[in-house]
PDB file of C-alpha atoms in Angstrom:
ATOM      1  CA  UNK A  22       9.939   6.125  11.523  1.00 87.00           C
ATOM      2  CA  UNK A  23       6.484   5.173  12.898  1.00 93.00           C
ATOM      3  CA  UNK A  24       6.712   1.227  13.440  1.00 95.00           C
ATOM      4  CA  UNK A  25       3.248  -0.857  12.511  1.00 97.00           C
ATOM      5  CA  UNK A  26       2.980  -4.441  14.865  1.00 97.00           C
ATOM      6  CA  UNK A  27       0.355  -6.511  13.789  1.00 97.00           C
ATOM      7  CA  UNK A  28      -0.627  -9.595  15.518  1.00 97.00           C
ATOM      8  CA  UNK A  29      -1.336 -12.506  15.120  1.00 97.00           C
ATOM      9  CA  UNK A  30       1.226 -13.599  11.784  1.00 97.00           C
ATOM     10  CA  UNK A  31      -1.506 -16.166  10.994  1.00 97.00           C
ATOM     11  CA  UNK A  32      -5.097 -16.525  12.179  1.00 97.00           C
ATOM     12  CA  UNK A  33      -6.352 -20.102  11.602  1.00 97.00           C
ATOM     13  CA  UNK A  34     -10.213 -19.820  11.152  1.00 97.00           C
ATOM     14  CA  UNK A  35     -13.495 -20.933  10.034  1.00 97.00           C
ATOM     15  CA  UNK A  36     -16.482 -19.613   7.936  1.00 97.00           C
ATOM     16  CA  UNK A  37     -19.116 -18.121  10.509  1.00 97.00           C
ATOM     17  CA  UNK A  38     -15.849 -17.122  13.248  1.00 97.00           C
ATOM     18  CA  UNK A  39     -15.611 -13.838  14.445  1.00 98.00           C
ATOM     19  CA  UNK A  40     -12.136 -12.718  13.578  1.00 98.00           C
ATOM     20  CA  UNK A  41     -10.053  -9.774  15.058  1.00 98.00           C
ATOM     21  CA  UNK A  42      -6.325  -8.762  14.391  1.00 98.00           C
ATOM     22  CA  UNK A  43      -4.697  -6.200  16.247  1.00 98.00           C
ATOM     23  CA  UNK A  44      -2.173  -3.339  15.189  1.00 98.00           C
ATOM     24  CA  UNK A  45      -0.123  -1.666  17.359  1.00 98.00           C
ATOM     25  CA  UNK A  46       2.133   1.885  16.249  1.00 97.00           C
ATOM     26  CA  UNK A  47       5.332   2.703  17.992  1.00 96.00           C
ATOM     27  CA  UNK A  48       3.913   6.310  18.699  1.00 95.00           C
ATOM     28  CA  UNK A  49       0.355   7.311  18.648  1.00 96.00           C
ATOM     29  CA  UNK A  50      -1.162   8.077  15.213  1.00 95.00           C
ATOM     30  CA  UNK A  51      -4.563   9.227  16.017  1.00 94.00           C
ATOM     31  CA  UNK A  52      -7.192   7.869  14.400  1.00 95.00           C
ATOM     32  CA  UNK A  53      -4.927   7.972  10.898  1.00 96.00           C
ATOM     33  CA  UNK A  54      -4.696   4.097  10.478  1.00 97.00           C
ATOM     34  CA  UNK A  55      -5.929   1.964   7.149  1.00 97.00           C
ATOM     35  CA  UNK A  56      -6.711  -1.473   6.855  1.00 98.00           C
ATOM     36  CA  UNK A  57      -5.786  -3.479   3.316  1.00 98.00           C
ATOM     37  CA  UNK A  58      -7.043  -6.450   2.160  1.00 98.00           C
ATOM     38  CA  UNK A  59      -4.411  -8.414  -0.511  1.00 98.00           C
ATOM     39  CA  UNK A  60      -5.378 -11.705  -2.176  1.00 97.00           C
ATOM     40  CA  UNK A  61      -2.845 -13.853  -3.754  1.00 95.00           C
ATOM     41  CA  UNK A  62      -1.540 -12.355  -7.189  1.00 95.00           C
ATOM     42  CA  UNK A  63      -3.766  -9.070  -6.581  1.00 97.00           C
ATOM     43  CA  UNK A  64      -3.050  -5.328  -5.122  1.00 97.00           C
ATOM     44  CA  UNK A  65      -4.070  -4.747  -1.446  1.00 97.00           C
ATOM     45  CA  UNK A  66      -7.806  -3.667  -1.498  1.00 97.00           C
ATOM     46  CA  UNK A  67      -9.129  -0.691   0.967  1.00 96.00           C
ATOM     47  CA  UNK A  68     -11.320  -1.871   3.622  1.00 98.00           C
ATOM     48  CA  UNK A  69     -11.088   0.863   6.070  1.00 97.00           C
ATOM     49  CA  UNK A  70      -9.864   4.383   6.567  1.00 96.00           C
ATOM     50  CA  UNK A  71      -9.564   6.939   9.384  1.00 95.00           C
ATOM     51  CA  UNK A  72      -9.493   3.394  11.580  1.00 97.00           C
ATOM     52  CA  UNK A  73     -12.737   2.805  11.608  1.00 97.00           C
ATOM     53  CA  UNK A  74     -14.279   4.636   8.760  1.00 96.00           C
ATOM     54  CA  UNK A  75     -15.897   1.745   6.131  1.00 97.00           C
ATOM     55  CA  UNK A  76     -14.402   2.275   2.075  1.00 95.00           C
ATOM     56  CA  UNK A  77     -17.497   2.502  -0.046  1.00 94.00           C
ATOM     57  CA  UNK A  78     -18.459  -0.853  -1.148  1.00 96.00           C
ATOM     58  CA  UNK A  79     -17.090  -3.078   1.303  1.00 97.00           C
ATOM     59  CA  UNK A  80     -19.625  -5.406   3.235  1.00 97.00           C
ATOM     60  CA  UNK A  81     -20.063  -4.334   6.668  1.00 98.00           C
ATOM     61  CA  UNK A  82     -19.446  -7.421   8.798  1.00 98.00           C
ATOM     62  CA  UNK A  83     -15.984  -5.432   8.445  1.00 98.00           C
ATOM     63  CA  UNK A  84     -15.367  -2.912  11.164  1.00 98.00           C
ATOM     64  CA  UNK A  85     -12.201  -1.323  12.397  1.00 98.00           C
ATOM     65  CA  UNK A  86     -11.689   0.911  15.935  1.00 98.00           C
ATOM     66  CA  UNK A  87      -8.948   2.086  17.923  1.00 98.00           C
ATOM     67  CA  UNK A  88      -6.919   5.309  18.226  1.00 97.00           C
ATOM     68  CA  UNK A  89      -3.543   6.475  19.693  1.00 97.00           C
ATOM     69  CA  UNK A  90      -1.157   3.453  19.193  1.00 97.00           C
ATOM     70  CA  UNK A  91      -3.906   0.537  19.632  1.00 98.00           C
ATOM     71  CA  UNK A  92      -6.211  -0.494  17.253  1.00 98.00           C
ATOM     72  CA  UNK A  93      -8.239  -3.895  15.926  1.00 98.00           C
ATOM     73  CA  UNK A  94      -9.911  -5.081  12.350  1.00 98.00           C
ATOM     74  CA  UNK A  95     -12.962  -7.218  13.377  1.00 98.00           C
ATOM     75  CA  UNK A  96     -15.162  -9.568  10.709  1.00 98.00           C
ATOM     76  CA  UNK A  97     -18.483 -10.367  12.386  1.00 98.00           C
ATOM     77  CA  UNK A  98     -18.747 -13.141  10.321  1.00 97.00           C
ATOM     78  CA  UNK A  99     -16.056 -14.818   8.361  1.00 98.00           C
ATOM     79  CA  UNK A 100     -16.913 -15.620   4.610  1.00 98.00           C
ATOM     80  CA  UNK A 101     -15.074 -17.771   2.118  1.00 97.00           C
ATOM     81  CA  UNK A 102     -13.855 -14.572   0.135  1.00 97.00           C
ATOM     82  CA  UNK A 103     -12.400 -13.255   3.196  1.00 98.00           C
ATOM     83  CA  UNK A 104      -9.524 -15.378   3.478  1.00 97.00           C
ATOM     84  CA  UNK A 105      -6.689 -13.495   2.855  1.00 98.00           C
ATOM     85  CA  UNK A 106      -3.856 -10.865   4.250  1.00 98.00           C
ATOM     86  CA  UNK A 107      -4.668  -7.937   5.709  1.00 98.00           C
ATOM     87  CA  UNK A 108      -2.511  -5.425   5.994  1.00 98.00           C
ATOM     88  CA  UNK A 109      -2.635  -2.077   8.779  1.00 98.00           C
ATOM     89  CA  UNK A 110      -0.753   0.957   7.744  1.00 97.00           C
ATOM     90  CA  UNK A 111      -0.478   4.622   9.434  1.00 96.00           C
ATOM     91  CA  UNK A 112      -0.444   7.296   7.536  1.00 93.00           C
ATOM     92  CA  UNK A 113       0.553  10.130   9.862  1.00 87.00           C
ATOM     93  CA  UNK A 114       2.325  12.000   6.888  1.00 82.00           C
ATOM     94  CA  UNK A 115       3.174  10.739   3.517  1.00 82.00           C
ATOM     95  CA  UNK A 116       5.618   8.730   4.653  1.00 87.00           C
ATOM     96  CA  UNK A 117       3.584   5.321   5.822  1.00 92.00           C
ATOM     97  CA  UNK A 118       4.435   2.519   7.395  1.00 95.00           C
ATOM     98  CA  UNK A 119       2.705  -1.165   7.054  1.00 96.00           C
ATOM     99  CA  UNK A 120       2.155  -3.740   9.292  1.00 97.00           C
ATOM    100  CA  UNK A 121       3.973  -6.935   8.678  1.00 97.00           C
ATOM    101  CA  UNK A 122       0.471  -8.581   7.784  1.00 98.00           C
ATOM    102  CA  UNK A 123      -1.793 -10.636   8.806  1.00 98.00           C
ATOM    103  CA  UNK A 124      -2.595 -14.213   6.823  1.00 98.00           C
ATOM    104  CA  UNK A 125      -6.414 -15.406   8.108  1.00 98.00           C
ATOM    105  CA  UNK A 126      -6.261 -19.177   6.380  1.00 97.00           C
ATOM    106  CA  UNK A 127      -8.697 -22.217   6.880  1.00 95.00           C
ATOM    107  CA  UNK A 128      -8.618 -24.285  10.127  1.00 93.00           C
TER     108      UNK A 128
ATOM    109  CA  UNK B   9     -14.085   4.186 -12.895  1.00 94.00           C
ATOM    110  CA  UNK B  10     -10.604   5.062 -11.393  1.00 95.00           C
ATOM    111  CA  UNK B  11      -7.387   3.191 -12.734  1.00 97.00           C
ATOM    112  CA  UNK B  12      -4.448   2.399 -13.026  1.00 98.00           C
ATOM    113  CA  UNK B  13      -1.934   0.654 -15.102  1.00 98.00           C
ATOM    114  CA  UNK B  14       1.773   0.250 -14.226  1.00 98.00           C
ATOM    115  CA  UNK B  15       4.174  -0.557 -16.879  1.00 97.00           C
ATOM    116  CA  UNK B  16       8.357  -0.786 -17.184  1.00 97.00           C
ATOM    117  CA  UNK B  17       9.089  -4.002 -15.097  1.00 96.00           C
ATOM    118  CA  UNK B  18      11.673  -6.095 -16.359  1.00 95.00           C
ATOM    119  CA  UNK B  19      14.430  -8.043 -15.665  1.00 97.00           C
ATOM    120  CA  UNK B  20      17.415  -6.192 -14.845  1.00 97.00           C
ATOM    121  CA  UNK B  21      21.134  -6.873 -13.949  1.00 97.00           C
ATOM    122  CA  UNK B  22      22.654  -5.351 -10.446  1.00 97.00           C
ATOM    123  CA  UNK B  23      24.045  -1.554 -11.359  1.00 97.00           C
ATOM    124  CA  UNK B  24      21.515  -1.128 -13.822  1.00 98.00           C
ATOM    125  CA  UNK B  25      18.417   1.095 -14.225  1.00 98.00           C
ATOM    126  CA  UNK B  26      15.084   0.688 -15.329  1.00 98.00           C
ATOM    127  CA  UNK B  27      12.191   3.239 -15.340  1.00 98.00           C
ATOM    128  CA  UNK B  28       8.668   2.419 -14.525  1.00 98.00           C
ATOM    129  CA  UNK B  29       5.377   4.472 -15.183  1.00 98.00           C
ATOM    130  CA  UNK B  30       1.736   4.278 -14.809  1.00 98.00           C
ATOM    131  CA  UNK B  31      -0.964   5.971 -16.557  1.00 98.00           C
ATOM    132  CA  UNK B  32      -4.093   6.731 -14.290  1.00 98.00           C
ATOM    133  CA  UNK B  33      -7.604   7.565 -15.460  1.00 98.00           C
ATOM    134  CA  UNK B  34     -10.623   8.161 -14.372  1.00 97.00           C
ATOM    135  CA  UNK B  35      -9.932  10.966 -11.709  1.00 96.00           C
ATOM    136  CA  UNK B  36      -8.134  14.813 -12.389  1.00 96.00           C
ATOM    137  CA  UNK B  37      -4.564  13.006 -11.659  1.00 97.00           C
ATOM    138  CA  UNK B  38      -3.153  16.452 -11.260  1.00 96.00           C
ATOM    139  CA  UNK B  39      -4.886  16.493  -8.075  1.00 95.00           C
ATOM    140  CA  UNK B  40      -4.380  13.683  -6.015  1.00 95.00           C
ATOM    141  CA  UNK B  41      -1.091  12.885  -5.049  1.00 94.00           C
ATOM    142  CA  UNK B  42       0.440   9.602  -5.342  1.00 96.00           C
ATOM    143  CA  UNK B  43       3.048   7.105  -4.508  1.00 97.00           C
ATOM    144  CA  UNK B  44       5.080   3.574  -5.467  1.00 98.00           C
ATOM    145  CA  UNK B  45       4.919   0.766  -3.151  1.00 98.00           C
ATOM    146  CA  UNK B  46       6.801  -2.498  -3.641  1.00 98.00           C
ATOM    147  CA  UNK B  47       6.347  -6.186  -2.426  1.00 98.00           C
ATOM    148  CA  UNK B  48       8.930  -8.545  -2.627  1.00 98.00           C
ATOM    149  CA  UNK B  49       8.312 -12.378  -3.171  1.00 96.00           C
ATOM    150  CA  UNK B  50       6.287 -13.688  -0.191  1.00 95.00           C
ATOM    151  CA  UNK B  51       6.587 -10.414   1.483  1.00 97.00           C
ATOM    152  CA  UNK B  52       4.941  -7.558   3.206  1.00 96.00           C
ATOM    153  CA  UNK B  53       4.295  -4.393   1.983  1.00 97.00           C
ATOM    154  CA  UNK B  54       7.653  -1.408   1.664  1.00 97.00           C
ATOM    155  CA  UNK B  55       6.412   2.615   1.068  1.00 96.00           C
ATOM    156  CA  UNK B  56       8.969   3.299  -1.367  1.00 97.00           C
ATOM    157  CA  UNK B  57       7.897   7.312  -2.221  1.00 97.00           C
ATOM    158  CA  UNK B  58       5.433  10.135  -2.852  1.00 95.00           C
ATOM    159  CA  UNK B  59       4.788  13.113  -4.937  1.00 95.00           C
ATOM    160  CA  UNK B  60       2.279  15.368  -4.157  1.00 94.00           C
ATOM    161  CA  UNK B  61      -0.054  17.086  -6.843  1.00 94.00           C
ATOM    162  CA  UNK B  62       1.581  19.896  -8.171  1.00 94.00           C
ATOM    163  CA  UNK B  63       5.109  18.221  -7.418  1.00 95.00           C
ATOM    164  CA  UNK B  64       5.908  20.336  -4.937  1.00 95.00           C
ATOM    165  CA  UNK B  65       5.999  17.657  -2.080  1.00 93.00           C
ATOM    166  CA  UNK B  66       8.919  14.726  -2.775  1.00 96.00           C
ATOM    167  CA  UNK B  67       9.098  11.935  -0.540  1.00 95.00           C
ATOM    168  CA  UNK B  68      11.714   9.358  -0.111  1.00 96.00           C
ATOM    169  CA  UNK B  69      12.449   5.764   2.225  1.00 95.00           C
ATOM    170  CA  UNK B  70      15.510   5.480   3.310  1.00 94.00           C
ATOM    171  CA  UNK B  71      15.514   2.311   1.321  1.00 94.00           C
ATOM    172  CA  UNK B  72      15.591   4.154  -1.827  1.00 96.00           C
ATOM    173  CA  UNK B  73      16.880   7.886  -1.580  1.00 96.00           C
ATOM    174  CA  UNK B  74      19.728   8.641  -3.725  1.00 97.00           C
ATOM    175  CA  UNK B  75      18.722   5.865  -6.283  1.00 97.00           C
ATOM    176  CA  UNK B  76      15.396   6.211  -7.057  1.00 98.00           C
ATOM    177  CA  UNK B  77      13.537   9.295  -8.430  1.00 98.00           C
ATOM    178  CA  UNK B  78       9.880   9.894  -8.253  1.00 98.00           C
ATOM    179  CA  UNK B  79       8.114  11.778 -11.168  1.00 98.00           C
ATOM    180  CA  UNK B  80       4.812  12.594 -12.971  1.00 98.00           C
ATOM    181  CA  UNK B  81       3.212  13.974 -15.806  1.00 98.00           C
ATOM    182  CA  UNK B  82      -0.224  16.293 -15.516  1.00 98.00           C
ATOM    183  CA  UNK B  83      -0.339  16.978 -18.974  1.00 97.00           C
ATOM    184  CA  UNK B  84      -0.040  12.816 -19.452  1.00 98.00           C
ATOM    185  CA  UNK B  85      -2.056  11.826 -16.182  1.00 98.00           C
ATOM    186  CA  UNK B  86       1.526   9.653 -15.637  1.00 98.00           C
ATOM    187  CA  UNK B  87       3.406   8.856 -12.805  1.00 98.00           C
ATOM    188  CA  UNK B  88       7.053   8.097 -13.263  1.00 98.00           C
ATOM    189  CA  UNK B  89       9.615   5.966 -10.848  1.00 98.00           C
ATOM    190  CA  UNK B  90      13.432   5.948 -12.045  1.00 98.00           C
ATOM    191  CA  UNK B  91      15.468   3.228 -10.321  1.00 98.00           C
ATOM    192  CA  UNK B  92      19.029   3.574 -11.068  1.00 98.00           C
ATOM    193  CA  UNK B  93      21.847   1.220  -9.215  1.00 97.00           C
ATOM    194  CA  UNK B  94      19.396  -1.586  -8.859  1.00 97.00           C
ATOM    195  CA  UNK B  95      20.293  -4.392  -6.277  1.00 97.00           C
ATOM    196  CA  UNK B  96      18.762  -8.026  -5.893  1.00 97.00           C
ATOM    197  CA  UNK B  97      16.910  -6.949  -3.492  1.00 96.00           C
ATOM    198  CA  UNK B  98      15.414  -4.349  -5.196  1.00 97.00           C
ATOM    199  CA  UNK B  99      13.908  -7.689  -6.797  1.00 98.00           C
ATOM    200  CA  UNK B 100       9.405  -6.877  -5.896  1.00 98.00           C
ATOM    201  CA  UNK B 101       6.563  -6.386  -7.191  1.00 98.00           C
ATOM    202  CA  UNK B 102       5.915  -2.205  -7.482  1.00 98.00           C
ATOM    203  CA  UNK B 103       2.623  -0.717  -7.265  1.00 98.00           C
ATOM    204  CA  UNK B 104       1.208   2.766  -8.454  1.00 98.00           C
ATOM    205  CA  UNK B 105      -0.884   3.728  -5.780  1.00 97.00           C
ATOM    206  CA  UNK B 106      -3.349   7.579  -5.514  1.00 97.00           C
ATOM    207  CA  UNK B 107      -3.400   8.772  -1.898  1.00 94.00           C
ATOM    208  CA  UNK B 108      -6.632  10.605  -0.728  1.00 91.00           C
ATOM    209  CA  UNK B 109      -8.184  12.660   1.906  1.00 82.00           C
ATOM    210  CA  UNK B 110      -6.359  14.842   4.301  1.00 79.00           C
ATOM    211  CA  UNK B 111      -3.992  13.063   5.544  1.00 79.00           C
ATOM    212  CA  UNK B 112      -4.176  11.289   3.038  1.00 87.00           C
ATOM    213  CA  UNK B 113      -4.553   7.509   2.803  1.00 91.00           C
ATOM    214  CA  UNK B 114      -4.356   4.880   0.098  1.00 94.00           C
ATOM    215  CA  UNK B 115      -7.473   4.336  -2.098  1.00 92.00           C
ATOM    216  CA  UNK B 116      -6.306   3.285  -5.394  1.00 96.00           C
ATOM    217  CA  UNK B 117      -3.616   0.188  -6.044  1.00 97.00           C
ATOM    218  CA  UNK B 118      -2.567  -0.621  -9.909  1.00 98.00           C
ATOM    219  CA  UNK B 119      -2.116  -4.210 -10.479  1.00 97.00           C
ATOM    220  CA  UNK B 120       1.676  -4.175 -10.388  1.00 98.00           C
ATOM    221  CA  UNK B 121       4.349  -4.449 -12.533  1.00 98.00           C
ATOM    222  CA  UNK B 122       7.394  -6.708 -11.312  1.00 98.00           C
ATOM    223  CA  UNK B 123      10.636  -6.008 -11.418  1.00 98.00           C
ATOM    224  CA  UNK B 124      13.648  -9.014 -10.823  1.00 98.00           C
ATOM    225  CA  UNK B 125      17.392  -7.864 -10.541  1.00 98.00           C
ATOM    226  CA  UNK B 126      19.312 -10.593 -11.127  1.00 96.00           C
ATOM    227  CA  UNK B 127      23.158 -11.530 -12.678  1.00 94.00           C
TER     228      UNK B 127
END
């Protein structure tokens, strides 16, 4: 199985900070990575696809990039709704593999 | 607009079984395939299995093969997850989710139905 290492665990942060979390596979994927948003008590939202290919409908001070084993989620500009844990995930076949997460909380 | 809706969670005692389903609308279901994923309390994210379309393709973790059975309906736009010889730590929050593009990718979560095994 394709392992998913995100880092950091926890991103301390303020509103207005540029914010990046990486993701790492054990083997390379391509460019077939996802990022997830998941807010407490809700289902993991899409943010981005194909890693760095923008879901319809999410702002754009989201971006993703990266391909082979090595990739990043960047937020220009960190809003209040934006705290929260993201999630990577490859999706080389249907058999995909998450990230342990990422929490981004208030400094 | 494209939904959802997961259904079947309970509580359940170790050895038992419980069957969970979700209903999808808004999209030809019979086209997309689709998966469960499960959570567990203050956890990350577990791929539990996926069936494609026309239920040709059958997909299994580890975690789960040989106890759990993945299913769907075209005529009822369901999906269908049979858990038999439930554990504790089976114990999560499970979530219908459609896959799409090629390879395909997550799009759509349900909101989650949760399932505790406990004596």
């Amino acid at each position: 199985d394709i392992q998913m290492t995100q880092s950091p665990s926890t991103l301390s942060a303020s509103v207005g900070d540029r914010v990046t979390i990486t993701c790492r596979a054990s083997e390379s994927i391509s460019n077939r990575l996802a990022w997830y948003q998941q807010k407490p008590g809700k289902a993991p939202k899409l943010l981005i696809y194909m890693a760095s290919s923008l879901e319809s409908g999410v702002p754009s001070r989201f971006s993703g990039s990266g391909s082979g084993t090595e990739f990043t989620l960047t937020v220009s500009s960190l809003q209040p709704e934006d705290f929260a844990t993201y999630y990577c995930q490859q999706y080389k076949s249907y058999s995909v593999t998450f990230g342990g997460g990422t929490k981004v909380e208030t400094k | 607009e494209v939904q959802l809706l997961e259904s079947g969670g309970d509580l359940a005692q170790p050895g038992e079984s419980l069957r969970l389903s979700c209903v999808a609308s808004g999209f030809a279901f019979g086209t997309y395939a689709m998966s469960w994923v499960r959570q567990a309390p203050g956890k990350g994210l577990e791929w539990l299995s996926a069936i494609s379309g026309d239920t040709t393709g059958i997909y299994y973790a580890d975690s789960v093969k040989g106890r759990f059975t993945i299913s769907r309906d075209n005529s009822k736009d369901t999906l269908y997850l049979q858990m038999n010889s439930l554990r504790a730590d089976d114990t999560a929050i499970y979530y219908c989710v459609k896959y799409k593009g090629n390879p395909p990718f997550f799009d759509v979560w349900g909101q989650g139905t949760m399932v505790t095994v406990s004596s």
